[in-house]
Amino acid sequence: MERIPILRMGRLLLVTIQVDMHDQLALALQDDLTNRIVRDRANGVLIDISALDVVDSFIGRMISNIAAMARVLDARTVVVGMRPAVAITLVELGLELPGVRTALNVERGMALLQSENE
Amino acid sequence: MAQTDSQGLAKILIEQEQQLVAEWMANLMSTSSSAAGDVRLADQCTHLLRSLRQAVLTGQTRNIQGGEWAEVRQLLTEICYTRARQGATPRETAIFVFALKQALFSRLRESVADPALLAAQTLLVSNVLDELGLFTIEVYQKGREEVIARQQQEMLELSTPVVQLWDDILALPLIGTLDSARTQVVMESLLQKIVETGASIAIVDITGVPTVDTLVAQHLLKTVAAARLMGADCIISGIRPQIAQTIVHLGVDLEDVVTKATLADAFAVALRKSGAAITRAATAR
Amino acid sequence: MVLSTGVVLSTGTITITEERVVPLRSSEDVVRLRQVVREQAVALKFSLVDQTKVVTAASELARNTVIYGKGGDAHVSLLLNGGKHGLRLRFVDQGPGIADVELAMKDGYTSGGGLGLGLGGAKRLSDDIKIVTGPAGTSISITKWKPF
């Protein structure tokens, strides 16, 4: 089964979602990521969704869950690169991802995580 | 019966074409100033008369919406659009068709001797041309609606400038009432500008928004939420005392949003957040 | 007297100019439907935001069809109403039906372990929603028109 790759950079994990995810793939990512946070002793997770042109309630919920689970494992999550049309649609959908931090791009997201972990 | 009526009418349309066009034009010149100015009037009249004849020959005179009348409708639409652009009123456009009615009536009176037949044909002409007259009004209306829709769209785009105040700071000065359509445009242009400039703080200034009701407040909150999802913070500024009162009375929750009374205050906060500061030059005069 | 015409009035009859049927059995089918809806929305020259809205609504409803309706079909139709273009999506299943439609439309309501934004969310993302449901199955259709 295909998997979404997770890159490690120091104590940060970077996930770049580049495919239109079906539900099983999203659930597999949730599994993989929590495992990697523990294994790599990561304290930050960056999820880059700049390639996604649709985020529906299922994927939105998956992102919220990852952030919540990471928090329990003492890692901070930042979602970066959400497209304007996706942001407008999510708000209209009533899904404002409370508790998930956001940044404009990977660079800003990384700076945000590093400033907090110092 | 209807078939023979339309055959007879078609015959007149063929044989007396020249006279019809001449009379039609004379009628037009005397009633409508905009028609008089059109150099292609004779062409338009002849052309329309011929396609009318084709349509009448098919015998389908009860319904001008059918395929038999497509060419007539097409021609009339073109003529109406040109007229409307030149500033003609719907009345003037409709007169273009009704003037033909007078011409046809007088032709019929001269050519048809049998009173029963004359009555039947007069009725036929009357029905067909009334329908065509109404058609011109519909086309005119449609043209106007298109113009209005286009202008609305243009106005929406015009009325929402996003300006960059500093490297990291954008401002969106809102003027006028916020409805759903406008909120969408405002949101889109703000978020797009955030992507383009890489700004992390946006100030939404509502000094120019006359009233803030629950709906407007909701729209503002949506904009703030969408910007946050992209990783930018919003500050709402320009909140007048009355608006502060209404917001509280309406029970709108602005707890999670940074609000400032003036754009200047908001700008100062935004600068501080982005690590910049304004100081007075030491060598004051 | 006939006053309405298909060509002139914007309140004329709605005609379907093209229809495609996408089967919905698994969550991969939901992805395929998203792509089909995106193609059609692009073909109609929908704005980027409206494309995203209608694709997202399609995704929500398609997942309902797969999970609650035990699979079904999506009918993607291009509409013409006077000069106005639109997109209609109809989701048909033979599942057990929705017990309380009004309750299901409410945000936060779910019978399947989700957040329950499916129906209410799809309604807010489209111009019009129509639900016909019973013990023999459910048909939900949403329409989105191009504004100008």
PDB file of N, CA, C and O in Angstrom, chain A residues 75-110:
ATOM      1  N   ALA A  75       4.852  16.982  21.214  1.00  0.00           N
ATOM      2  CA  ALA A  75       5.381  17.614  19.999  1.00  0.00           C
ATOM      3  C   ALA A  75       4.357  18.639  19.506  1.00  0.00           C
ATOM      4  O   ALA A  75       3.154  18.462  19.683  1.00  0.00           O
ATOM      5  N   ARG A  76       4.852  19.737  18.908  1.00  0.00           N
ATOM      6  CA  ARG A  76       3.957  20.783  18.405  1.00  0.00           C
ATOM      7  C   ARG A  76       3.750  20.589  16.901  1.00  0.00           C
ATOM      8  O   ARG A  76       4.698  20.248  16.192  1.00  0.00           O
ATOM      9  N   THR A  77       2.543  20.865  16.441  1.00  0.00           N
ATOM     10  CA  THR A  77       2.252  20.692  15.014  1.00  0.00           C
ATOM     11  C   THR A  77       1.946  22.041  14.367  1.00  0.00           C
ATOM     12  O   THR A  77       1.230  22.854  14.955  1.00  0.00           O
ATOM     13  N   VAL A  78       2.506  22.268  13.194  1.00  0.00           N
ATOM     14  CA  VAL A  78       2.161  23.468  12.430  1.00  0.00           C
ATOM     15  C   VAL A  78       1.752  23.027  11.027  1.00  0.00           C
ATOM     16  O   VAL A  78       2.461  22.261  10.381  1.00  0.00           O
ATOM     17  N   VAL A  79       0.589  23.507  10.588  1.00  0.00           N
ATOM     18  CA  VAL A  79       0.129  23.221   9.226  1.00  0.00           C
ATOM     19  C   VAL A  79       0.535  24.389   8.350  1.00  0.00           C
ATOM     20  O   VAL A  79       0.244  25.541   8.675  1.00  0.00           O
ATOM     21  N   VAL A  80       1.228  24.130   7.257  1.00  0.00           N
ATOM     22  CA  VAL A  80       1.705  25.245   6.432  1.00  0.00           C
ATOM     23  C   VAL A  80       1.200  25.157   4.991  1.00  0.00           C
ATOM     24  O   VAL A  80       0.939  24.075   4.473  1.00  0.00           O
ATOM     25  N   GLY A  81       1.068  26.325   4.381  1.00  0.00           N
ATOM     26  CA  GLY A  81       0.826  26.418   2.941  1.00  0.00           C
ATOM     27  C   GLY A  81      -0.605  26.199   2.493  1.00  0.00           C
ATOM     28  O   GLY A  81      -0.837  25.868   1.332  1.00  0.00           O
ATOM     29  N   MET A  82      -1.577  26.403   3.386  1.00  0.00           N
ATOM     30  CA  MET A  82      -2.952  26.205   2.936  1.00  0.00           C
ATOM     31  C   MET A  82      -3.315  27.237   1.859  1.00  0.00           C
ATOM     32  O   MET A  82      -3.032  28.414   2.002  1.00  0.00           O
ATOM     33  N   ARG A  83      -3.928  26.769   0.788  1.00  0.00           N
ATOM     34  CA  ARG A  83      -4.302  27.685  -0.307  1.00  0.00           C
ATOM     35  C   ARG A  83      -5.511  28.537   0.086  1.00  0.00           C
ATOM     36  O   ARG A  83      -6.381  28.058   0.840  1.00  0.00           O
ATOM     37  N   PRO A  84      -5.595  29.772  -0.446  1.00  0.00           N
ATOM     38  CA  PRO A  84      -6.727  30.652  -0.104  1.00  0.00           C
ATOM     39  C   PRO A  84      -8.089  30.009  -0.339  1.00  0.00           C
ATOM     40  O   PRO A  84      -8.958  30.051   0.541  1.00  0.00           O
ATOM     41  N   ALA A  85      -8.272  29.365  -1.493  1.00  0.00           N
ATOM     42  CA  ALA A  85      -9.587  28.786  -1.798  1.00  0.00           C
ATOM     43  C   ALA A  85      -9.940  27.685  -0.802  1.00  0.00           C
ATOM     44  O   ALA A  85     -11.099  27.523  -0.413  1.00  0.00           O
ATOM     45  N   VAL A  86      -8.924  26.943  -0.376  1.00  0.00           N
ATOM     46  CA  VAL A  86      -9.158  25.874   0.591  1.00  0.00           C
ATOM     47  C   VAL A  86      -9.538  26.482   1.943  1.00  0.00           C
ATOM     48  O   VAL A  86     -10.473  26.010   2.608  1.00  0.00           O
ATOM     49  N   ALA A  87      -8.842  27.562   2.338  1.00  0.00           N
ATOM     50  CA  ALA A  87      -9.138  28.213   3.614  1.00  0.00           C
ATOM     51  C   ALA A  87     -10.567  28.738   3.637  1.00  0.00           C
ATOM     52  O   ALA A  87     -11.315  28.534   4.599  1.00  0.00           O
ATOM     53  N   ILE A  88     -10.983  29.400   2.553  1.00  0.00           N
ATOM     54  CA  ILE A  88     -12.342  29.946   2.475  1.00  0.00           C
ATOM     55  C   ILE A  88     -13.366  28.816   2.580  1.00  0.00           C
ATOM     56  O   ILE A  88     -14.355  28.903   3.306  1.00  0.00           O
ATOM     57  N   THR A  89     -13.104  27.725   1.861  1.00  0.00           N
ATOM     58  CA  THR A  89     -14.044  26.604   1.866  1.00  0.00           C
ATOM     59  C   THR A  89     -14.146  25.963   3.252  1.00  0.00           C
ATOM     60  O   THR A  89     -15.237  25.648   3.716  1.00  0.00           O
ATOM     61  N   LEU A  90     -13.012  25.797   3.911  1.00  0.00           N
ATOM     62  CA  LEU A  90     -13.034  25.188   5.254  1.00  0.00           C
ATOM     63  C   LEU A  90     -13.834  26.042   6.226  1.00  0.00           C
ATOM     64  O   LEU A  90     -14.597  25.520   7.031  1.00  0.00           O
ATOM     65  N   VAL A  91     -13.668  27.364   6.132  1.00  0.00           N
ATOM     66  CA  VAL A  91     -14.409  28.256   7.029  1.00  0.00           C
ATOM     67  C   VAL A  91     -15.906  28.149   6.740  1.00  0.00           C
ATOM     68  O   VAL A  91     -16.733  28.051   7.644  1.00  0.00           O
ATOM     69  N   GLU A  92     -16.255  28.109   5.452  1.00  0.00           N
ATOM     70  CA  GLU A  92     -17.657  27.985   5.051  1.00  0.00           C
ATOM     71  C   GLU A  92     -18.232  26.655   5.536  1.00  0.00           C
ATOM     72  O   GLU A  92     -19.395  26.550   5.905  1.00  0.00           O
ATOM     73  N   LEU A  93     -17.381  25.648   5.538  1.00  0.00           N
ATOM     74  CA  LEU A  93     -17.775  24.312   5.975  1.00  0.00           C
ATOM     75  C   LEU A  93     -17.938  24.271   7.496  1.00  0.00           C
ATOM     76  O   LEU A  93     -18.549  23.361   8.041  1.00  0.00           O
ATOM     77  N   GLY A  94     -17.396  25.283   8.177  1.00  0.00           N
ATOM     78  CA  GLY A  94     -17.495  25.333   9.631  1.00  0.00           C
ATOM     79  C   GLY A  94     -16.357  24.601  10.309  1.00  0.00           C
ATOM     80  O   GLY A  94     -16.447  24.221  11.469  1.00  0.00           O
ATOM     81  N   LEU A  95     -15.276  24.371   9.574  1.00  0.00           N
ATOM     82  CA  LEU A  95     -14.159  23.592  10.110  1.00  0.00           C
ATOM     83  C   LEU A  95     -12.954  24.512  10.254  1.00  0.00           C
ATOM     84  O   LEU A  95     -12.223  24.738   9.307  1.00  0.00           O
ATOM     85  N   GLU A  96     -12.792  25.090  11.449  1.00  0.00           N
ATOM     86  CA  GLU A  96     -11.749  26.104  11.584  1.00  0.00           C
ATOM     87  C   GLU A  96     -10.484  25.580  12.245  1.00  0.00           C
ATOM     88  O   GLU A  96      -9.611  26.341  12.632  1.00  0.00           O
ATOM     89  N   LEU A  97     -10.386  24.255  12.383  1.00  0.00           N
ATOM     90  CA  LEU A  97      -9.211  23.585  12.936  1.00  0.00           C
ATOM     91  C   LEU A  97      -8.694  24.248  14.220  1.00  0.00           C
ATOM     92  O   LEU A  97      -7.544  24.679  14.280  1.00  0.00           O
ATOM     93  N   PRO A  98      -9.534  24.311  15.261  1.00  0.00           N
ATOM     94  CA  PRO A  98      -9.075  24.926  16.509  1.00  0.00           C
ATOM     95  C   PRO A  98      -7.929  24.095  17.081  1.00  0.00           C
ATOM     96  O   PRO A  98      -7.907  22.875  16.957  1.00  0.00           O
ATOM     97  N   GLY A  99      -6.975  24.771  17.673  1.00  0.00           N
ATOM     98  CA  GLY A  99      -5.863  24.045  18.292  1.00  0.00           C
ATOM     99  C   GLY A  99      -4.751  23.681  17.323  1.00  0.00           C
ATOM    100  O   GLY A  99      -3.726  23.169  17.728  1.00  0.00           O
ATOM    101  N   VAL A 100      -4.950  23.943  16.027  1.00  0.00           N
ATOM    102  CA  VAL A 100      -3.898  23.667  15.056  1.00  0.00           C
ATOM    103  C   VAL A 100      -3.220  24.982  14.711  1.00  0.00           C
ATOM    104  O   VAL A 100      -3.894  25.941  14.357  1.00  0.00           O
ATOM    105  N   ARG A 101      -1.874  25.025  14.859  1.00  0.00           N
ATOM    106  CA  ARG A 101      -1.180  26.240  14.476  1.00  0.00           C
ATOM    107  C   ARG A 101      -0.884  26.234  12.981  1.00  0.00           C
ATOM    108  O   ARG A 101      -0.730  25.173  12.371  1.00  0.00           O
ATOM    109  N   THR A 102      -0.805  27.431  12.405  1.00  0.00           N
ATOM    110  CA  THR A 102      -0.627  27.518  10.957  1.00  0.00           C
ATOM    111  C   THR A 102       0.478  28.506  10.626  1.00  0.00           C
ATOM    112  O   THR A 102       0.784  29.401  11.406  1.00  0.00           O
ATOM    113  N   ALA A 103       1.074  28.326   9.452  1.00  0.00           N
ATOM    114  CA  ALA A 103       2.053  29.289   8.949  1.00  0.00           C
ATOM    115  C   ALA A 103       1.962  29.313   7.437  1.00  0.00           C
ATOM    116  O   ALA A 103       1.436  28.392   6.813  1.00  0.00           O
ATOM    117  N   LEU A 104       2.496  30.400   6.873  1.00  0.00           N
ATOM    118  CA  LEU A 104       2.341  30.628   5.446  1.00  0.00           C
ATOM    119  C   LEU A 104       3.103  29.610   4.595  1.00  0.00           C
ATOM    120  O   LEU A 104       2.614  29.162   3.569  1.00  0.00           O
ATOM    121  N   ASN A 105       4.330  29.273   5.035  1.00  0.00           N
ATOM    122  CA  ASN A 105       5.119  28.308   4.270  1.00  0.00           C
ATOM    123  C   ASN A 105       6.034  27.521   5.212  1.00  0.00           C
ATOM    124  O   ASN A 105       6.066  27.790   6.407  1.00  0.00           O
ATOM    125  N   VAL A 106       6.785  26.568   4.660  1.00  0.00           N
ATOM    126  CA  VAL A 106       7.611  25.676   5.479  1.00  0.00           C
ATOM    127  C   VAL A 106       8.619  26.481   6.304  1.00  0.00           C
ATOM    128  O   VAL A 106       8.803  26.234   7.493  1.00  0.00           O
ATOM    129  N   GLU A 107       9.234  27.468   5.657  1.00  0.00           N
ATOM    130  CA  GLU A 107      10.244  28.284   6.336  1.00  0.00           C
ATOM    131  C   GLU A 107       9.679  28.954   7.593  1.00  0.00           C
ATOM    132  O   GLU A 107      10.242  28.865   8.680  1.00  0.00           O
ATOM    133  N   ARG A 108       8.530  29.612   7.413  1.00  0.00           N
ATOM    134  CA  ARG A 108       7.891  30.284   8.556  1.00  0.00           C
ATOM    135  C   ARG A 108       7.477  29.272   9.619  1.00  0.00           C
ATOM    136  O   ARG A 108       7.589  29.535  10.820  1.00  0.00           O
ATOM    137  N   GLY A 109       6.997  28.141   9.167  1.00  0.00           N
ATOM    138  CA  GLY A 109       6.549  27.113  10.108  1.00  0.00           C
ATOM    139  C   GLY A 109       7.702  26.624  10.958  1.00  0.00           C
ATOM    140  O   GLY A 109       7.581  26.445  12.177  1.00  0.00           O
ATOM    141  N   MET A 110       8.839  26.415  10.297  1.00  0.00           N
ATOM    142  CA  MET A 110      10.021  25.945  10.991  1.00  0.00           C
ATOM    143  C   MET A 110      10.470  26.979  12.018  1.00  0.00           C
ATOM    144  O   MET A 110      10.790  26.636  13.158  1.00  0.00           O
TER     145      MET A 110
END
